[in-house]
GROMACS .gro file of C-alpha atoms in nm:
model
  331
    1UNK     CA    1   1.837   1.849   1.042
    2UNK     CA    2   1.453   2.037   1.103
    3UNK     CA    3   1.174   1.886   0.880
    4UNK     CA    4   0.992   2.089   0.657
    5UNK     CA    5   0.634   2.084   0.639
    6UNK     CA    6   0.459   2.238   0.272
    7UNK     CA    7   0.126   2.387   0.368
    8UNK     CA    8  -0.120   2.093   0.204
    9UNK     CA    9  -0.526   2.194   0.139
   10UNK     CA   10  -0.746   1.933   0.161
   11UNK     CA   11  -0.996   1.955  -0.087
   12UNK     CA   12  -1.328   1.733   0.020
   13UNK     CA   13  -1.646   1.834  -0.168
   14UNK     CA   14  -1.981   1.773   0.023
   15UNK     CA   15  -2.333   1.634  -0.081
   16UNK     CA   16  -2.546   1.427   0.200
   17UNK     CA   17  -2.256   1.304   0.448
   18UNK     CA   18  -2.393   1.343   0.750
   19UNK     CA   19  -2.326   1.011   0.870
   20UNK     CA   20  -1.962   1.003   0.847
   21UNK     CA   21  -1.825   1.362   0.782
   22UNK     CA   22  -1.764   1.426   1.185
   23UNK     CA   23  -1.528   1.096   1.167
   24UNK     CA   24  -1.367   1.262   0.883
   25UNK     CA   25  -1.277   1.567   1.039
   26UNK     CA   26  -1.188   1.421   1.407
   27UNK     CA   27  -0.967   1.255   1.210
   28UNK     CA   28  -0.821   1.559   0.999
   29UNK     CA   29  -0.782   1.765   1.308
   30UNK     CA   30  -0.568   1.445   1.477
   31UNK     CA   31  -0.327   1.477   1.197
   32UNK     CA   32   0.046   1.461   1.312
   33UNK     CA   33   0.104   1.756   1.128
   34UNK     CA   34   0.119   2.110   1.228
   35UNK     CA   35  -0.177   2.282   1.240
   36UNK     CA   36  -0.079   2.614   1.063
   37UNK     CA   37   0.061   2.417   0.779
   38UNK     CA   38  -0.336   2.253   0.650
   39UNK     CA   39  -0.649   2.382   0.581
   40UNK     CA   40  -0.964   2.190   0.488
   41UNK     CA   41  -1.161   2.296   0.249
   42UNK     CA   42  -1.502   2.208   0.221
   43UNK     CA   43  -1.721   2.253  -0.106
   44UNK     CA   44  -2.039   2.230   0.017
   45UNK     CA   45  -2.366   2.108  -0.218
   46UNK     CA   46  -2.753   2.177  -0.181
   47UNK     CA   47  -2.762   1.847   0.091
   48UNK     CA   48  -3.083   1.744   0.212
   49UNK     CA   49  -2.945   1.589   0.540
   50UNK     CA   50  -2.760   1.782   0.850
   51UNK     CA   51  -2.424   1.810   0.653
   52UNK     CA   52  -2.423   2.189   0.630
   53UNK     CA   53  -2.488   2.196   0.983
   54UNK     CA   54  -2.201   1.977   1.117
   55UNK     CA   55  -1.939   2.166   0.922
   56UNK     CA   56  -2.005   2.491   1.052
   57UNK     CA   57  -1.978   2.355   1.370
   58UNK     CA   58  -1.682   2.235   1.321
   59UNK     CA   59  -1.587   2.567   1.122
   60UNK     CA   60  -1.702   2.784   1.432
   61UNK     CA   61  -1.421   2.629   1.651
   62UNK     CA   62  -1.148   2.516   1.372
   63UNK     CA   63  -1.005   2.797   1.215
   64UNK     CA   64  -0.844   2.540   0.951
   65UNK     CA   65  -1.149   2.475   0.844
   66UNK     CA   66  -1.323   2.679   0.569
   67UNK     CA   67  -1.658   2.613   0.407
   68UNK     CA   68  -1.737   2.712   0.048
   69UNK     CA   69  -2.010   2.688  -0.188
   70UNK     CA   70  -2.092   2.437  -0.452
   71UNK     CA   71  -2.466   2.488  -0.563
   72UNK     CA   72  -2.440   2.226  -0.859
   73UNK     CA   73  -2.346   1.920  -0.600
   74UNK     CA   74  -2.089   1.852  -0.914
   75UNK     CA   75  -1.778   1.659  -0.758
   76UNK     CA   76  -1.529   1.789  -1.003
   77UNK     CA   77  -1.647   2.149  -0.972
   78UNK     CA   78  -1.692   2.137  -0.608
   79UNK     CA   79  -1.276   2.007  -0.593
   80UNK     CA   80  -1.221   2.289  -0.826
   81UNK     CA   81  -1.385   2.546  -0.623
   82UNK     CA   82  -1.178   2.436  -0.344
   83UNK     CA   83  -0.859   2.475  -0.579
   84UNK     CA   84  -0.944   2.845  -0.651
   85UNK     CA   85  -0.924   2.879  -0.298
   86UNK     CA   86  -0.614   2.666  -0.180
   87UNK     CA   87  -0.343   2.850  -0.022
   88UNK     CA   88  -0.152   2.543   0.027
   89UNK     CA   89   0.131   2.431  -0.222
   90UNK     CA   90   0.010   2.087  -0.180
   91UNK     CA   91  -0.357   1.968  -0.220
   92UNK     CA   92  -0.456   1.656  -0.064
   93UNK     CA   93  -0.773   1.508  -0.253
   94UNK     CA   94  -1.012   1.389  -0.021
   95UNK     CA   95  -1.372   1.303   0.109
   96UNK     CA   96  -1.653   1.305   0.346
   97UNK     CA   97  -1.671   0.957   0.411
   98UNK     CA   98  -1.271   0.923   0.478
   99UNK     CA   99  -1.058   0.891   0.777
  100UNK     CA  100  -0.703   0.922   0.759
  101UNK     CA  101  -0.427   0.744   0.964
  102UNK     CA  102  -0.238   0.999   1.194
  103UNK     CA  103   0.081   0.978   0.964
  104UNK     CA  104  -0.109   1.062   0.648
  105UNK     CA  105   0.040   1.424   0.577
  106UNK     CA  106   0.407   1.349   0.684
  107UNK     CA  107   0.399   1.040   0.468
  108UNK     CA  108   0.273   1.212   0.167
  109UNK     CA  109   0.339   1.595   0.192
  110UNK     CA  110   0.672   1.546   0.304
  111UNK     CA  111   0.768   1.265   0.091
  112UNK     CA  112   0.629   1.451  -0.197
  113UNK     CA  113   0.829   1.756  -0.157
  114UNK     CA  114   1.138   1.584  -0.177
  115UNK     CA  115   1.110   1.389  -0.487
  116UNK     CA  116   1.185   1.513  -0.802
  117UNK     CA  117   0.926   1.751  -0.987
  118UNK     CA  118   0.783   1.517  -1.216
  119UNK     CA  119   0.641   1.343  -0.942
  120UNK     CA  120   0.329   1.508  -0.905
  121UNK     CA  121   0.138   1.271  -0.655
  122UNK     CA  122   0.220   1.054  -0.355
  123UNK     CA  123  -0.080   0.816  -0.260
  124UNK     CA  124  -0.141   0.517  -0.024
  125UNK     CA  125  -0.399   0.255  -0.024
  126UNK     CA  126  -0.750   0.310   0.086
  127UNK     CA  127  -0.935   0.027   0.313
  128UNK     CA  128  -1.244   0.005   0.498
  129UNK     CA  129  -1.307   0.093   0.870
  130UNK     CA  130  -1.438  -0.126   1.112
  131UNK     CA  131  -1.740   0.019   1.245
  132UNK     CA  132  -1.924  -0.059   0.922
  133UNK     CA  133  -2.292  -0.200   0.850
  134UNK     CA  134  -2.315  -0.538   0.703
  135UNK     CA  135  -2.334  -0.422   0.379
  136UNK     CA  136  -2.060  -0.190   0.406
  137UNK     CA  137  -1.803  -0.431   0.520
  138UNK     CA  138  -1.949  -0.703   0.259
  139UNK     CA  139  -1.886  -0.437   0.012
  140UNK     CA  140  -1.562  -0.318   0.112
  141UNK     CA  141  -1.480  -0.695   0.148
  142UNK     CA  142  -1.570  -0.760  -0.223
  143UNK     CA  143  -1.335  -0.477  -0.378
  144UNK     CA  144  -1.026  -0.612  -0.139
  145UNK     CA  145  -1.054  -0.935  -0.374
  146UNK     CA  146  -0.928  -1.053  -0.691
  147UNK     CA  147  -1.325  -1.111  -0.819
  148UNK     CA  148  -1.356  -0.719  -0.703
  149UNK     CA  149  -1.140  -0.582  -0.914
  150UNK     CA  150  -0.813  -0.550  -0.679
  151UNK     CA  151  -0.581  -0.716  -0.938
  152UNK     CA  152  -0.726  -0.487  -1.183
  153UNK     CA  153  -0.801  -0.137  -1.082
  154UNK     CA  154  -0.485   0.025  -0.898
  155UNK     CA  155  -0.748   0.249  -0.663
  156UNK     CA  156  -0.855  -0.079  -0.496
  157UNK     CA  157  -0.466  -0.216  -0.446
  158UNK     CA  158  -0.273  -0.313  -0.147
  159UNK     CA  159   0.159  -0.360  -0.258
  160UNK     CA  160   0.401  -0.443  -0.006
  161UNK     CA  161   0.655  -0.194  -0.160
  162UNK     CA  162   0.655   0.156  -0.300
  163UNK     CA  163   0.622   0.197  -0.664
  164UNK     CA  164   0.445   0.418  -0.943
  165UNK     CA  165   0.124   0.344  -1.037
  166UNK     CA  166  -0.111   0.446  -1.278
  167UNK     CA  167  -0.371   0.596  -0.966
  168UNK     CA  168  -0.441   0.586  -0.643
  169UNK     CA  169  -0.777   0.762  -0.499
  170UNK     CA  170  -0.660   0.964  -0.221
  171UNK     CA  171  -0.306   1.155  -0.324
  172UNK     CA  172  -0.140   1.433  -0.213
  173UNK     CA  173  -0.078   1.644  -0.542
  174UNK     CA  174   0.172   1.938  -0.682
  175UNK     CA  175  -0.093   2.246  -0.650
  176UNK     CA  176   0.140   2.360  -0.954
  177UNK     CA  177   0.088   2.026  -1.166
  178UNK     CA  178  -0.280   1.981  -1.129
  179UNK     CA  179  -0.297   2.357  -1.235
  180UNK     CA  180  -0.097   2.308  -1.510
  181UNK     CA  181  -0.299   2.008  -1.665
  182UNK     CA  182  -0.660   2.242  -1.611
  183UNK     CA  183  -0.743   2.102  -1.280
  184UNK     CA  184  -1.085   1.843  -1.280
  185UNK     CA  185  -1.290   1.805  -1.524
  186UNK     CA  186  -1.663   1.856  -1.487
  187UNK     CA  187  -1.784   1.598  -1.719
  188UNK     CA  188  -1.705   1.352  -1.480
  189UNK     CA  189  -1.904   1.358  -1.156
  190UNK     CA  190  -1.711   1.076  -1.033
  191UNK     CA  191  -1.399   0.862  -1.148
  192UNK     CA  192  -1.245   1.288  -1.199
  193UNK     CA  193  -0.947   1.143  -0.987
  194UNK     CA  194  -0.865   0.888  -1.209
  195UNK     CA  195  -0.887   1.113  -1.528
  196UNK     CA  196  -0.667   1.383  -1.373
  197UNK     CA  197  -0.398   1.162  -1.278
  198UNK     CA  198  -0.446   1.018  -1.685
  199UNK     CA  199  -0.395   1.392  -1.783
  200UNK     CA  200  -0.069   1.423  -1.547
  201UNK     CA  201   0.059   1.129  -1.712
  202UNK     CA  202   0.036   1.189  -2.073
  203UNK     CA  203   0.210   1.555  -1.914
  204UNK     CA  204   0.543   1.363  -1.824
  205UNK     CA  205   0.446   1.314  -1.433
  206UNK     CA  206   0.454   0.997  -1.228
  207UNK     CA  207   0.247   0.898  -0.909
  208UNK     CA  208   0.405   0.717  -0.650
  209UNK     CA  209   0.251   0.461  -0.415
  210UNK     CA  210   0.392   0.433  -0.070
  211UNK     CA  211   0.265   0.154   0.217
  212UNK     CA  212   0.355   0.379   0.492
  213UNK     CA  213   0.038   0.544   0.549
  214UNK     CA  214  -0.392   0.480   0.455
  215UNK     CA  215  -0.688   0.564   0.487
  216UNK     CA  216  -1.022   0.459   0.565
  217UNK     CA  217  -1.321   0.461   0.311
  218UNK     CA  218  -1.652   0.406   0.429
  219UNK     CA  219  -1.820   0.199   0.145
  220UNK     CA  220  -2.162   0.229   0.046
  221UNK     CA  221  -2.444   0.128   0.333
  222UNK     CA  222  -2.708  -0.021   0.129
  223UNK     CA  223  -2.782  -0.240  -0.179
  224UNK     CA  224  -2.909   0.111  -0.377
  225UNK     CA  225  -2.645   0.301  -0.282
  226UNK     CA  226  -2.360   0.056  -0.392
  227UNK     CA  227  -2.588  -0.034  -0.751
  228UNK     CA  228  -2.562   0.337  -0.779
  229UNK     CA  229  -2.208   0.376  -0.712
  230UNK     CA  230  -2.162   0.062  -0.973
  231UNK     CA  231  -2.379   0.201  -1.239
  232UNK     CA  232  -2.183   0.594  -1.245
  233UNK     CA  233  -1.861   0.423  -1.197
  234UNK     CA  234  -1.928   0.245  -1.576
  235UNK     CA  235  -2.039   0.575  -1.708
  236UNK     CA  236  -1.749   0.749  -1.565
  237UNK     CA  237  -1.515   0.436  -1.706
  238UNK     CA  238  -1.655   0.484  -2.043
  239UNK     CA  239  -1.638   0.878  -2.065
  240UNK     CA  240  -1.291   0.849  -1.998
  241UNK     CA  241  -1.266   0.596  -2.298
  242UNK     CA  242  -1.453   0.806  -2.507
  243UNK     CA  243  -1.201   1.099  -2.397
  244UNK     CA  244  -0.859   0.891  -2.341
  245UNK     CA  245  -0.912   0.626  -2.600
  246UNK     CA  246  -0.601   0.484  -2.523
  247UNK     CA  247  -0.630   0.399  -2.196
  248UNK     CA  248  -0.855   0.122  -2.246
  249UNK     CA  249  -0.792  -0.201  -2.134
  250UNK     CA  250  -0.923  -0.564  -2.142
  251UNK     CA  251  -1.053  -0.558  -1.767
  252UNK     CA  252  -1.252  -0.236  -1.865
  253UNK     CA  253  -1.487  -0.465  -2.068
  254UNK     CA  254  -1.519  -0.755  -1.811
  255UNK     CA  255  -1.852  -0.603  -1.709
  256UNK     CA  256  -1.984  -0.532  -2.019
  257UNK     CA  257  -1.864  -0.850  -2.137
  258UNK     CA  258  -2.020  -1.014  -1.835
  259UNK     CA  259  -2.391  -0.882  -1.914
  260UNK     CA  260  -2.384  -0.941  -2.275
  261UNK     CA  261  -2.226  -1.251  -2.315
  262UNK     CA  262  -2.480  -1.358  -2.038
  263UNK     CA  263  -2.744  -1.289  -2.281
  264UNK     CA  264  -2.578  -1.456  -2.526
  265UNK     CA  265  -2.530  -1.786  -2.347
  266UNK     CA  266  -2.913  -1.774  -2.266
  267UNK     CA  267  -3.025  -1.688  -2.636
  268UNK     CA  268  -2.864  -1.928  -2.778
  269UNK     CA  269  -2.951  -2.227  -2.528
  270UNK     CA  270  -3.284  -2.162  -2.566
  271UNK     CA  271  -3.201  -2.177  -2.953
  272UNK     CA  272  -3.068  -2.544  -2.902
  273UNK     CA  273  -2.736  -2.418  -2.971
  274UNK     CA  274  -2.577  -2.454  -2.669
  275UNK     CA  275  -2.669  -2.831  -2.414
  276UNK     CA  276  -2.906  -2.693  -2.143
  277UNK     CA  277  -2.595  -2.782  -1.885
  278UNK     CA  278  -2.427  -2.474  -2.023
  279UNK     CA  279  -2.609  -2.205  -1.841
  280UNK     CA  280  -2.620  -2.388  -1.536
  281UNK     CA  281  -2.277  -2.528  -1.515
  282UNK     CA  282  -2.135  -2.123  -1.571
  283UNK     CA  283  -2.341  -2.003  -1.305
  284UNK     CA  284  -2.204  -2.275  -1.064
  285UNK     CA  285  -1.844  -2.156  -1.160
  286UNK     CA  286  -1.903  -1.778  -1.133
  287UNK     CA  287  -2.057  -1.897  -0.754
  288UNK     CA  288  -1.740  -2.091  -0.660
  289UNK     CA  289  -1.493  -1.831  -0.809
  290UNK     CA  290  -1.683  -1.605  -0.594
  291UNK     CA  291  -1.682  -1.783  -0.297
  292UNK     CA  292  -1.294  -1.854  -0.306
  293UNK     CA  293  -1.199  -1.503  -0.384
  294UNK     CA  294  -1.387  -1.378  -0.064
  295UNK     CA  295  -1.221  -1.657   0.172
  296UNK     CA  296  -0.896  -1.525   0.042
  297UNK     CA  297  -0.973  -1.203   0.248
  298UNK     CA  298  -1.219  -1.314   0.525
  299UNK     CA  299  -1.324  -1.666   0.717
  300UNK     CA  300  -1.681  -1.482   0.815
  301UNK     CA  301  -1.965  -1.690   0.728
  302UNK     CA  302  -2.253  -1.444   0.620
  303UNK     CA  303  -1.996  -1.223   0.412
  304UNK     CA  304  -1.841  -1.546   0.223
  305UNK     CA  305  -2.186  -1.622   0.133
  306UNK     CA  306  -2.304  -1.313   0.033
  307UNK     CA  307  -2.026  -1.215  -0.146
  308UNK     CA  308  -2.186  -1.400  -0.488
  309UNK     CA  309  -2.443  -1.163  -0.468
  310UNK     CA  310  -2.219  -0.850  -0.414
  311UNK     CA  311  -2.027  -0.960  -0.674
  312UNK     CA  312  -2.291  -1.000  -0.905
  313UNK     CA  313  -2.390  -0.664  -0.784
  314UNK     CA  314  -2.090  -0.496  -0.887
  315UNK     CA  315  -1.985  -0.666  -1.178
  316UNK     CA  316  -2.373  -0.605  -1.349
  317UNK     CA  317  -2.380  -0.234  -1.181
  318UNK     CA  318  -2.047  -0.190  -1.339
  319UNK     CA  319  -2.111  -0.320  -1.722
  320UNK     CA  320  -2.462  -0.161  -1.697
  321UNK     CA  321  -2.341   0.193  -1.650
  322UNK     CA  322  -2.030   0.136  -1.913
  323UNK     CA  323  -2.311   0.030  -2.173
  324UNK     CA  324  -2.523   0.304  -2.116
  325UNK     CA  325  -2.212   0.530  -2.106
  326UNK     CA  326  -2.102   0.389  -2.424
  327UNK     CA  327  -2.436   0.436  -2.618
  328UNK     CA  328  -2.570   0.783  -2.456
  329UNK     CA  329  -2.294   0.986  -2.262
  330UNK     CA  330  -2.190   1.273  -2.435
  331UNK     CA  331  -1.822   1.456  -2.371
   0.00000   0.00000   0.00000
């Protein structure tokens, strides 16, 4: 029996991706999938690096790559622009800092085509690629551990078997289902795919995880950019809670609870309510939990030791963003 290949449109908003874009496009052009059955849509924002030049060079030599304009730089708007121009029946949610395994579409798009209509998407795990600087490698390791959210946030999960889940960062969607729920919400500069999955599930759709393929996601390569990412994630989560209050989970409050709890302990210790040893005891416990968490992923001494600072950055950044989003952000 001949395998049927649905046409897939990659949705890729771009903003200052010159460091990784060539790796991304090379991996997509090398996919084990008919070239005529895929298109790569690049919605480019107002970049201050050579992203546009790289994209134009690839588009010149590969007709399946199309450049679209996204002057806002808003990721959600960029994805919606791609959807407007997509000619495929399947939409691959993607980014310019991701590289794919060769079987990505044969495992996601072909699988989705054979699933019942109530399965809106099939997605996979995202791991860190081998070639990253220390910050990228260390933060990637942190996200794979329980202290980094692996047991709490499904987008960081790696499951041994297929299962339905609430969200995956890189999924292949039925275009019809995405359009039915209104596409991506422009309010969400980041986290828009998670919010889309919330609306899909509320509309009765399912999201299927498969371990048969994966993508490799370049993590932020500087402490400053990682902090900004976590801060924006926190704001996005607060916006989601405001729009979808029923999706609030206990672990969403761990970041802001970490900040408020720390302030609470410091103040009560200064007032003499808590004995002086409580604060250093909690600090030691945090350090030990961080080391144990990282040791379950790697035995690299430098990564293990530095993980304490990376967890602190992740927790405080996310928590501060969440608090700011609850107090100030509007939908």
